[in-house]
Amino acid sequence: MSLVYYSSLTPFMGELLDNSVPTNLKWNGLACKSSFHIPRNCEDRAGWSSAAKTHRSVCELNVVSMSIKGNTCFGCAQVKMHHLNLLYQSTRTSSLVALSNLVASNGFDFVSEEQHEQKNVIRHGKDEVDVDSFGQYVPPWGNLTVDTEPYSDPKSIVEPLVSPRNTVNFSFDEIRIHSLEGEMDEKVLSGRILMLSRSNKVKSALELFKSMEFAGLRPNSHACNSLISCLLRDELLDHAMRIFKVTKRNGSTTGHTYTLILKAVADLQSCESSLRMFAELGGFSREENDFDIIVYNTMISICGKTNNWVDAERIWRSMQNKGWHGTKITYSLLVSIFARCGQNDLALEAYNEMDQKGIIPKDDTYQAVIGVSAKEGKSELALNIFHNMLNRGVKPNLIACNALINSLGKAGQYKLAFMVFEKVKSLGHKPDAYTWNALLNGLYRANLLADAIQLFESIKRERNSQINEHLYNTALMSCQKLGLWDKALQLLWQLESSGLPVSTTSYNLVIGACETARKPKVALQVYEHMIHQKHIPDTFTHLSLIRSCIWASLWGEVEDILEASNNSTI
């Protein structure tokens, strides 16, 4: 079957038809043969690469469908050269048009036009080529026309919805350099890199980047960042580092560039490696660099992953020395890390700096500072923060409320502690064992021992499920001070029958209550019961018993206790 070709390059087409090689095609389901070849001097006329002359034997005809005004009736033929991979250079729809309904693919793998319309993509071996909305064959970055205006604003860029774990694996040496076909506009080419990166066309984006570098062109920082982000989504850290070095050498790095690389190094290698890189880039020096506050926040967050409060503080100090002002995120991270690592002074220092700058803390920062203040005995600061949270409509969690109640109780401000307790209930929180223990300790420290015992009995009646050994011991401490030996014995019996663990401390408190009440014989009975329950007496047990027996002149018992204490020491 013969094919009629139409082209503006009539003399050139004549040479192609005269000097041709057979090519298998399919037209309307019928097998047919056509021929196509490149003459010796065609590269001078049509702009083909000179390498086509020496590789004519590997050329083949590829025909793709083309839509004109909604009618698909033409085929667009082009030459693909395996060696140079001209797929990425150009696809000229005016080079050769055949009046046919042909769709062909590489390796003589044919598909129907209907399948082509459905898939909207043409596959050549391992290369995938998209088809634009007009049905034309569009290479990844050959003659692609990009409207670069939207890319002038980084906020307008939306990251691609692609899987972050693609199975892309290739060596950087495999990345080839291609002709840019006279397109030397850095803005346009940067837009193409951006589009390819957003589409996760990793290899194509790298090839364009490398081709620009070879041609002495520099992609803008936004394109470089998008390409680095694309590579890191596929965990190609080595490739991303190469791009980063080129970008840094060209002076195109931004704070976002450093953030991407440092976070990726921490995730894919280690936090220590990221910190070393941060130091090498001048993060701890006084010299100027391209870092912004987001870079510092990223590094503080990386330190927080390993509870490395030492380097977190170093980064904070370095940031201060370079005149950077922390943000809400900065101080939230610092307070959280310092509080978690027990560095309460540093946590409070970070909070005070935050407060001086007029930055309103996050909810978790508020609550962390309340806990830190309580541990440091700064109940007034904790109470002020509590009121600030309420005034801003923030609901403190139960952990922060318990810490505040405990802090107030330790400071002897039991009335304020109970006021906070009432507020806790009005917020909808249900008091737990920690809440009750904080209140009992507050009453005990205020020497309201009878009130402490009465509150314990009330808790046991109404919320028996929240009773634990600590609450029993707090009540026993009150009994010891008051000398209520009989009440102490009753509580000890209840504790043993409750199934809760009983410690040596509980027995010591009961023996101490007997000592206060001058009941040495009862104390000795508790001691014998303790031994029978296979609890090991400690120094406090023996001292309390010896004092009780000396007061009652029970010298024989004193000798036995001394001998037992010596044996236990040995």
Coordinates of C-alpha atoms in Angstrom, one line a residue:
M1 CA 0.0 0.0 0.0
S2 CA 1.4 3.4 -0.9
L3 CA 1.2 6.4 1.4
V4 CA 0.9 10.0 0.3
Y5 CA 3.1 12.5 2.3
Y6 CA 2.5 16.2 2.6
S7 CA 5.2 18.6 3.8
S8 CA 6.6 22.0 3.2
L9 CA 10.0 20.3 2.8
T10 CA 9.2 18.7 -0.6
P11 CA 12.8 18.3 -1.9
F12 CA 13.8 16.9 1.5
M13 CA 10.9 14.4 1.5
G14 CA 11.9 13.3 -2.0
E15 CA 15.3 12.3 -0.8
L16 CA 13.7 10.5 2.1
L17 CA 11.5 8.4 -0.1
D18 CA 14.4 7.7 -2.6
N19 CA 16.8 6.6 0.1
S20 CA 14.7 4.6 2.4
V21 CA 14.6 1.4 4.5
P22 CA 11.5 -0.7 5.1
T23 CA 9.4 0.0 8.2
N24 CA 6.4 -2.1 9.4
L25 CA 3.3 -0.1 10.0
K26 CA -0.4 -0.9 10.5
W27 CA -3.2 1.1 8.9
N28 CA -6.9 0.5 9.8
G29 CA -6.0 -3.0 11.1
L30 CA -4.1 -3.9 7.9
A31 CA -0.4 -4.6 7.9
C32 CA 1.5 -2.5 5.5
K33 CA 5.1 -1.4 4.8
S34 CA 6.5 2.0 4.3
S35 CA 10.1 3.2 4.2
F36 CA 12.0 6.0 5.8
H37 CA 15.7 6.9 6.0
I38 CA 17.9 9.9 6.5
P39 CA 20.1 11.0 3.6
R40 CA 23.7 11.9 4.1
N41 CA 23.2 15.7 4.0
C42 CA 19.8 16.0 5.8
E43 CA 21.4 17.1 9.0
D44 CA 22.4 20.4 7.4
R45 CA 18.9 21.1 6.2
A46 CA 16.6 19.9 8.9
G47 CA 18.7 20.6 11.9
W48 CA 19.4 17.0 12.8
S49 CA 22.3 16.2 15.0
S50 CA 25.5 15.3 13.2
A51 CA 25.6 12.1 15.1
A52 CA 22.6 10.9 13.0
K53 CA 25.0 10.5 10.0
T54 CA 26.9 7.8 11.8
H55 CA 23.9 6.1 13.3
R56 CA 21.5 5.9 10.4
S57 CA 21.2 2.2 10.9
V58 CA 19.4 2.6 14.3
C59 CA 16.8 5.0 13.0
E60 CA 13.1 4.0 12.9
L61 CA 9.8 5.6 12.0
N62 CA 7.5 6.5 14.8
V63 CA 4.0 7.6 13.9
V64 CA 1.7 9.2 16.5
S65 CA -1.9 10.3 16.3
M66 CA -2.7 14.0 16.0
S67 CA -5.9 15.8 16.6
I68 CA -6.9 18.8 14.4
K69 CA -10.1 20.6 15.2
G70 CA -11.4 17.6 17.0
N71 CA -10.8 15.1 14.1
T72 CA -8.1 12.5 14.4
C73 CA -7.2 11.6 10.9
F74 CA -3.6 12.4 10.4
G75 CA -0.4 10.7 11.7
C76 CA 2.7 12.6 12.6
A77 CA 5.9 10.8 11.8
Q78 CA 9.2 11.5 13.3
V79 CA 12.7 9.9 13.7
K80 CA 13.8 8.5 16.9
M81 CA 17.5 7.8 17.4
H82 CA 18.4 5.4 20.2
H83 CA 21.9 6.6 20.6
L84 CA 21.1 10.3 21.1
N85 CA 17.6 9.9 22.5
L86 CA 16.3 12.7 20.3
L87 CA 12.9 12.2 22.0
Y88 CA 13.9 15.0 24.4
Q89 CA 15.1 17.3 21.7
S90 CA 12.0 18.0 19.6
T91 CA 9.1 16.6 17.8
R92 CA 8.2 18.7 14.8
T93 CA 4.6 18.1 13.7
S94 CA 5.4 19.8 10.4
S95 CA 8.3 17.5 9.5
L96 CA 6.2 14.7 7.9
V97 CA 2.5 14.2 7.7
A98 CA 1.0 11.1 6.4
L99 CA -2.6 10.9 5.2
S100 CA -3.4 7.8 7.3
N101 CA -4.8 6.7 10.5
L102 CA -1.6 5.2 11.9
V103 CA -0.4 4.7 15.4
A104 CA 2.9 3.0 15.9
S105 CA 5.3 2.4 18.8
N106 CA 8.9 1.5 19.3
G107 CA 9.9 -2.1 18.7
F108 CA 7.0 -2.6 16.2
D109 CA 4.5 -2.8 19.1
F110 CA 1.3 -1.4 17.7
V111 CA -1.8 -0.1 19.5
S112 CA -5.1 1.1 18.2
E113 CA -6.0 4.8 18.0
E114 CA -8.8 4.2 20.5
Q115 CA -6.4 2.7 23.0
H116 CA -4.1 5.7 22.5
E117 CA -7.0 8.1 23.2
Q118 CA -7.9 6.3 26.4
K119 CA -4.4 6.2 27.8
N120 CA -3.4 9.6 26.5
V121 CA 0.2 8.5 26.7
I122 CA 2.7 6.9 24.3
R123 CA 5.3 4.6 25.6
H124 CA 8.6 4.1 23.9
G125 CA 10.5 1.3 25.6
K126 CA 11.2 2.6 29.0
D127 CA 10.5 6.3 28.2
E128 CA 7.0 7.7 28.8
V129 CA 5.8 10.7 26.8
D130 CA 2.8 12.7 27.7
V131 CA 0.2 14.0 25.2
D132 CA -1.1 17.5 25.8
S133 CA -4.7 18.7 25.7
F134 CA -4.6 19.2 21.9
G135 CA -3.5 15.6 21.3
Q136 CA 0.0 16.6 20.2
Y137 CA 3.1 14.7 21.0
V138 CA 4.9 16.6 23.8
P139 CA 8.4 15.6 25.0
P140 CA 9.3 16.0 28.7
W141 CA 11.2 19.2 27.9
G142 CA 12.0 19.4 24.2
N143 CA 9.9 22.1 22.6
L144 CA 7.6 22.5 25.6
T145 CA 6.3 26.1 25.9
V146 CA 5.9 27.1 29.5
D147 CA 4.0 30.1 30.8
T148 CA 6.5 31.1 33.5
E149 CA 4.4 33.8 35.0
P150 CA 2.7 31.6 37.6
Y151 CA 6.1 30.4 38.8
S152 CA 7.3 33.9 39.8
D153 CA 5.4 33.4 43.1
P154 CA 6.5 30.4 45.1
K155 CA 3.2 30.4 46.9
S156 CA 1.4 29.5 43.7
I157 CA 3.3 26.2 43.3
V158 CA 1.5 23.1 44.5
E159 CA 3.5 20.0 45.2
P160 CA 2.6 17.0 43.0
L161 CA 0.4 14.3 44.4
V162 CA 2.8 11.5 43.8
S163 CA 3.8 8.5 45.9
P164 CA 6.8 9.4 48.1
R165 CA 8.3 6.0 47.6
N166 CA 8.9 5.5 43.9
T167 CA 11.2 2.7 42.8
V168 CA 13.5 5.1 40.9
N169 CA 17.1 3.9 40.9
F170 CA 19.7 5.1 38.5
S171 CA 23.3 6.3 38.6
F172 CA 24.0 10.0 38.2
D173 CA 26.4 9.1 35.4
E174 CA 23.5 7.8 33.4
I175 CA 22.1 11.3 33.2
R176 CA 22.7 12.5 29.6
I177 CA 23.2 15.9 28.2
H178 CA 20.9 17.0 25.4
S179 CA 20.7 19.9 23.0
L180 CA 18.5 22.8 24.2
E181 CA 17.6 23.6 20.5
G182 CA 18.4 27.3 20.8
E183 CA 16.3 27.8 23.8
M184 CA 18.6 29.8 26.2
D185 CA 16.0 31.6 28.3
E186 CA 16.9 30.6 31.9
K187 CA 13.4 31.5 33.1
V188 CA 11.7 29.3 30.6
L189 CA 14.0 26.4 31.2
S190 CA 13.7 26.8 35.0
G191 CA 9.9 26.6 34.5
R192 CA 10.3 23.3 32.7
I193 CA 12.5 21.8 35.4
L194 CA 9.8 22.9 37.9
M195 CA 7.0 21.2 35.9
L196 CA 9.0 18.0 35.5
S197 CA 9.9 17.9 39.2
R198 CA 6.2 18.5 40.2
S199 CA 5.3 15.6 37.9
N200 CA 8.0 13.4 39.4
K201 CA 9.8 13.1 36.1
V202 CA 13.0 12.6 38.0
K203 CA 15.4 11.6 35.2
S204 CA 14.0 14.1 32.7
A205 CA 14.4 16.9 35.2
L206 CA 17.9 15.9 36.0
E207 CA 18.8 15.7 32.3
L208 CA 17.5 19.2 31.7
F209 CA 19.3 20.5 34.7
K210 CA 22.6 18.9 33.6
S211 CA 22.1 20.2 30.0
M212 CA 21.6 23.8 31.3
E213 CA 24.7 23.5 33.4
F214 CA 26.7 22.2 30.4
A215 CA 25.4 25.2 28.4
G216 CA 26.4 27.6 31.1
L217 CA 22.9 28.4 32.2
R218 CA 21.7 28.6 35.8
P219 CA 18.2 27.4 36.9
N220 CA 16.6 29.7 39.4
S221 CA 16.5 28.8 43.1
H222 CA 12.8 27.8 42.9
A223 CA 13.5 25.2 40.2
C224 CA 16.5 23.9 42.1
N225 CA 14.5 23.5 45.3
S226 CA 11.7 21.7 43.5
L227 CA 14.2 19.3 41.8
I228 CA 15.9 18.6 45.2
S229 CA 12.5 18.0 46.8
C230 CA 11.6 15.6 43.9
L231 CA 14.8 13.7 44.4
L232 CA 14.3 13.4 48.1
R233 CA 10.8 12.1 47.7
D234 CA 12.4 9.1 46.0
E235 CA 15.2 9.0 48.6
L236 CA 17.8 9.9 46.0
L237 CA 20.0 11.7 48.6
D238 CA 23.2 11.4 46.7
H239 CA 21.7 12.9 43.6
A240 CA 20.1 15.7 45.7
M241 CA 23.5 16.5 47.3
R242 CA 25.0 16.9 43.8
I243 CA 22.3 19.3 42.8
F244 CA 22.7 21.1 46.2
K245 CA 26.5 21.5 45.6
V246 CA 25.9 23.0 42.1
T247 CA 23.2 25.3 43.5
K248 CA 25.5 26.4 46.3
R249 CA 28.3 27.1 43.8
N250 CA 26.0 29.1 41.6
G251 CA 24.8 31.1 44.6
S252 CA 21.2 30.0 44.1
T253 CA 20.6 28.5 47.6
T254 CA 17.9 29.8 49.8
G255 CA 16.8 28.9 53.3
H256 CA 14.4 26.4 51.9
T257 CA 17.3 24.6 50.1
Y258 CA 19.2 24.1 53.4
T259 CA 16.0 23.0 55.1
L260 CA 15.3 20.3 52.5
I261 CA 18.9 19.0 52.6
L262 CA 19.4 19.1 56.4
K263 CA 16.1 17.4 57.1
A264 CA 16.7 14.7 54.5
V265 CA 20.2 14.0 55.9
A266 CA 18.7 13.6 59.4
D267 CA 15.9 11.3 58.1
L268 CA 18.0 9.2 55.7
Q269 CA 21.3 9.1 57.6
S270 CA 21.3 10.4 61.2
C271 CA 20.7 13.4 63.3
E272 CA 24.4 13.6 64.0
S273 CA 25.2 13.7 60.3
S274 CA 22.8 16.6 59.9
L275 CA 24.3 18.5 62.8
R276 CA 27.8 18.0 61.3
M277 CA 26.6 19.3 58.0
F278 CA 25.0 22.3 59.7
A279 CA 28.3 23.1 61.4
E280 CA 30.2 22.8 58.2
L281 CA 27.8 25.2 56.5
G282 CA 28.6 27.8 59.2
G283 CA 25.6 27.2 61.4
F284 CA 27.6 27.8 64.6
S285 CA 29.9 30.4 63.3
R286 CA 29.4 34.2 63.4
E287 CA 29.8 34.5 59.6
E288 CA 26.9 35.4 57.5
N289 CA 25.1 32.7 55.5
D290 CA 21.8 32.0 53.7
F291 CA 20.1 30.5 56.6
D292 CA 16.7 31.7 57.7
I293 CA 14.7 31.1 60.9
I294 CA 13.1 28.0 59.3
V295 CA 16.5 26.4 59.0
Y296 CA 17.2 27.0 62.7
N297 CA 13.8 25.7 63.7
T298 CA 14.4 22.6 61.6
M299 CA 17.7 21.9 63.3
I300 CA 16.2 22.5 66.8
S301 CA 13.5 20.0 65.8
I302 CA 16.1 17.5 64.7
C303 CA 17.9 17.8 68.1
G304 CA 14.6 17.2 69.8
K305 CA 14.2 13.8 68.1
T306 CA 17.2 12.5 70.1
N307 CA 16.6 14.8 73.2
N308 CA 19.9 16.5 72.4
W309 CA 19.3 19.6 74.5
V310 CA 23.0 20.6 74.4
D311 CA 23.1 21.2 70.6
A312 CA 19.6 22.7 70.8
E313 CA 20.9 25.3 73.1
R314 CA 23.9 25.9 70.9
I315 CA 21.7 26.5 67.9
W316 CA 19.5 28.8 69.9
R317 CA 22.6 30.9 71.1
S318 CA 24.0 31.0 67.5
M319 CA 20.6 32.2 66.3
Q320 CA 20.6 34.9 68.9
N321 CA 24.2 36.0 68.1
K322 CA 23.3 36.4 64.4
G323 CA 20.3 38.6 65.2
W324 CA 17.5 36.2 64.4
H325 CA 14.3 36.5 66.3
G326 CA 12.6 33.3 67.3
T327 CA 9.1 32.5 66.3
K328 CA 6.3 30.7 68.2
I329 CA 7.6 27.4 66.7
T330 CA 11.2 28.2 67.9
Y331 CA 10.2 28.7 71.5
S332 CA 7.7 25.9 71.6
L333 CA 10.4 23.5 70.4
L334 CA 12.9 24.8 72.9
V335 CA 10.6 24.7 75.9
S336 CA 9.5 21.2 75.0
I337 CA 13.0 19.9 74.6
F338 CA 14.4 21.5 77.7
A339 CA 11.4 20.4 79.8
R340 CA 11.6 16.9 78.5
C341 CA 15.3 16.7 79.3
G342 CA 14.9 18.1 82.8
Q343 CA 16.6 21.5 82.0
N344 CA 14.0 23.5 83.8
D345 CA 16.0 26.7 84.0
L346 CA 16.6 26.8 80.2
A347 CA 12.9 26.0 79.6
L348 CA 11.9 29.0 81.8
E349 CA 14.5 31.2 80.1
A350 CA 13.1 30.4 76.7
Y351 CA 9.6 31.1 77.9
N352 CA 10.6 34.4 79.4
E353 CA 12.3 35.5 76.1
M354 CA 9.1 34.5 74.3
D355 CA 7.0 36.5 76.7
Q356 CA 9.2 39.6 76.4
K357 CA 8.8 39.5 72.6
G358 CA 5.0 39.4 73.0
I359 CA 4.6 36.0 71.4
I360 CA 1.6 34.1 72.6
P361 CA 2.6 30.5 73.4
K362 CA 0.9 27.4 72.0
D363 CA -1.3 25.4 74.4
D364 CA 1.3 22.7 74.9
T365 CA 3.9 25.3 75.6
Y366 CA 1.7 26.8 78.3
Q367 CA 1.2 23.4 79.9
A368 CA 4.9 22.5 79.7
V369 CA 5.8 25.8 81.5
I370 CA 3.3 25.1 84.2
G371 CA 4.9 21.7 84.8
V372 CA 8.4 23.2 84.8
S373 CA 7.4 26.0 87.2
A374 CA 5.8 23.5 89.5
K375 CA 9.0 21.4 89.6
E376 CA 11.0 24.5 90.3
G377 CA 8.7 25.5 93.1
K378 CA 7.6 28.6 91.3
S379 CA 3.9 28.2 92.0
E380 CA 3.1 31.9 91.5
L381 CA 4.4 31.8 87.9
A382 CA 2.5 28.5 87.3
L383 CA -0.7 30.1 88.6
N384 CA -0.3 33.2 86.4
I385 CA 0.1 31.1 83.4
F386 CA -3.0 29.1 84.4
H387 CA -5.0 32.3 84.5
N388 CA -3.6 33.5 81.2
M389 CA -4.7 30.3 79.6
L390 CA -8.2 30.7 81.0
N391 CA -8.4 34.4 79.9
R392 CA -7.5 33.4 76.3
G393 CA -10.1 30.7 76.3
V394 CA -7.5 27.9 76.4
K395 CA -8.5 24.8 78.4
P396 CA -5.5 23.5 80.4
N397 CA -5.3 19.7 80.4
L398 CA -5.5 17.7 83.6
I399 CA -1.8 17.1 83.7
A400 CA -1.1 20.8 83.9
C401 CA -3.8 21.3 86.5
N402 CA -2.4 18.5 88.7
A403 CA 1.1 20.0 88.5
L404 CA -0.3 23.4 89.5
I405 CA -2.3 21.9 92.4
N406 CA 0.7 20.0 93.6
S407 CA 2.9 23.1 93.4
L408 CA 0.5 25.1 95.4
G409 CA 0.2 22.4 97.9
K410 CA 3.9 22.2 98.4
A411 CA 4.0 25.9 98.9
G412 CA 1.4 25.6 101.7
Q413 CA -1.2 27.4 99.7
Y414 CA -3.9 24.7 100.1
K415 CA -6.8 27.2 99.7
L416 CA -5.5 28.2 96.2
A417 CA -5.0 24.5 95.5
F418 CA -8.7 23.7 96.3
M419 CA -9.8 26.7 94.2
V420 CA -7.9 25.4 91.2
F421 CA -9.4 22.0 92.0
E422 CA -12.9 23.4 91.7
K423 CA -12.0 25.1 88.5
V424 CA -10.7 21.8 87.2
K425 CA -14.1 20.2 87.8
S426 CA -15.9 23.1 86.1
L427 CA -13.7 22.6 83.0
G428 CA -15.1 19.1 82.7
H429 CA -12.0 17.3 83.9
K430 CA -12.5 14.2 86.1
P431 CA -10.0 14.2 89.0
D432 CA -7.6 11.2 89.0
A433 CA -5.3 9.7 91.6
Y434 CA -2.7 12.4 91.0
T435 CA -5.2 15.1 91.7
W436 CA -6.3 13.5 95.0
N437 CA -2.7 12.8 96.0
A438 CA -1.8 16.5 95.3
L439 CA -4.7 17.7 97.5
L440 CA -3.9 15.2 100.3
N441 CA -0.2 16.3 100.3
G442 CA -1.4 20.0 100.4
L443 CA -3.4 19.3 103.5
Y444 CA -0.6 17.3 105.1
R445 CA 2.0 20.1 104.4
A446 CA -0.5 22.6 105.9
N447 CA -0.6 20.4 109.0
L448 CA -4.4 19.8 108.4
L449 CA -3.9 16.1 109.3
A450 CA -7.5 15.3 110.3
D451 CA -8.8 17.0 107.1
A452 CA -6.4 14.8 105.1
I453 CA -7.7 11.6 106.7
Q454 CA -11.3 12.8 106.2
L455 CA -10.6 13.6 102.5
F456 CA -9.0 10.1 102.1
E457 CA -12.1 8.4 103.6
S458 CA -14.3 10.4 101.3
I459 CA -12.3 9.4 98.2
K460 CA -12.4 5.8 99.3
R461 CA -16.2 5.9 99.6
E462 CA -16.9 7.7 96.4
R463 CA -14.0 6.8 94.1
N464 CA -12.6 3.6 95.4
S465 CA -11.3 2.7 91.9
Q466 CA -8.9 5.7 92.1
I467 CA -7.4 4.7 95.4
N468 CA -3.8 3.5 95.2
E469 CA -0.9 2.8 97.6
H470 CA 0.3 6.5 97.5
L471 CA -3.0 7.7 98.8
Y472 CA -2.9 5.1 101.6
N473 CA 0.6 6.2 102.5
T474 CA -0.4 9.9 102.6
A475 CA -3.2 9.0 105.0
L476 CA -0.8 6.8 107.1
M477 CA 1.6 9.8 107.3
S478 CA -1.2 11.8 108.9
C479 CA -2.0 9.0 111.3
Q480 CA 1.7 8.8 112.3
K481 CA 1.9 12.5 113.1
L482 CA -1.3 12.3 115.1
G483 CA -0.4 9.1 116.8
L484 CA -3.6 7.3 115.6
W485 CA -2.1 3.8 115.8
D486 CA -5.5 2.1 115.7
K487 CA -6.5 4.0 112.6
A488 CA -3.2 3.2 111.1
L489 CA -3.6 -0.5 111.8
Q490 CA -7.1 -0.3 110.2
L491 CA -5.7 1.3 107.0
L492 CA -2.9 -1.2 106.8
W493 CA -5.4 -4.1 107.0
Q494 CA -7.6 -2.4 104.3
L495 CA -4.5 -1.9 102.1
E496 CA -3.5 -5.6 102.4
S497 CA -7.0 -6.9 101.7
S498 CA -7.4 -4.5 98.7
G499 CA -4.9 -6.4 96.6
L500 CA -2.8 -3.3 96.1
P501 CA 1.0 -3.7 96.6
V502 CA 2.2 -3.1 100.1
S503 CA 5.7 -1.7 100.5
T504 CA 8.1 -1.5 103.5
T505 CA 7.2 2.2 103.7
S506 CA 3.6 1.4 104.6
Y507 CA 4.7 -0.9 107.5
N508 CA 7.2 1.7 108.7
L509 CA 4.5 4.4 108.8
V510 CA 2.3 2.1 111.0
I511 CA 5.2 1.3 113.3
G512 CA 5.9 5.0 113.4
A513 CA 2.3 5.7 114.5
C514 CA 2.7 3.2 117.3
E515 CA 6.0 4.9 118.3
T516 CA 4.2 8.2 118.5
A517 CA 1.4 6.7 120.5
R518 CA 3.8 4.9 122.9
K519 CA 2.6 1.5 121.8
P520 CA 5.9 -0.5 121.6
K521 CA 4.3 -3.9 121.9
V522 CA 1.9 -3.1 119.1
A523 CA 4.9 -1.9 117.0
L524 CA 6.7 -5.2 117.7
Q525 CA 3.6 -7.1 116.6
V526 CA 3.4 -5.1 113.3
Y527 CA 7.2 -5.9 112.9
E528 CA 6.6 -9.7 113.3
H529 CA 3.7 -9.5 110.9
M530 CA 5.9 -7.7 108.4
I531 CA 8.5 -10.4 108.6
H532 CA 5.8 -13.1 108.2
Q533 CA 4.6 -11.3 105.0
K534 CA 8.2 -11.6 103.7
H535 CA 8.9 -7.9 103.6
I536 CA 12.4 -6.9 104.4
P537 CA 12.8 -4.3 107.1
D538 CA 15.1 -1.4 106.5
T539 CA 17.1 1.0 108.7
F540 CA 14.0 3.2 109.4
T541 CA 12.1 0.1 110.6
H542 CA 14.8 -0.8 113.1
L543 CA 15.4 2.7 114.4
S544 CA 11.7 3.3 115.1
L545 CA 11.5 -0.1 116.9
I546 CA 14.6 0.6 119.0
R547 CA 13.3 4.0 120.0
S548 CA 9.9 2.5 121.1
C549 CA 11.6 -0.4 123.0
I550 CA 14.1 1.9 124.8
W551 CA 11.2 4.1 126.0
A552 CA 9.5 1.0 127.4
S553 CA 12.8 -0.4 128.7
L554 CA 12.4 -3.5 126.6
W555 CA 16.1 -4.2 126.6
G556 CA 15.9 -7.8 125.4
E557 CA 13.9 -6.8 122.4
V558 CA 16.4 -4.0 121.7
E559 CA 19.2 -6.6 121.6
D560 CA 17.2 -8.8 119.2
I561 CA 16.5 -5.9 116.9
L562 CA 20.2 -4.8 116.9
E563 CA 21.3 -8.4 116.1
A564 CA 18.7 -8.6 113.3
S565 CA 19.8 -5.3 111.9
N566 CA 23.4 -6.4 112.0
N567 CA 22.6 -9.6 110.1
S568 CA 20.6 -7.7 107.5
T569 CA 23.5 -5.3 107.1
I570 CA 25.9 -8.2 106.6

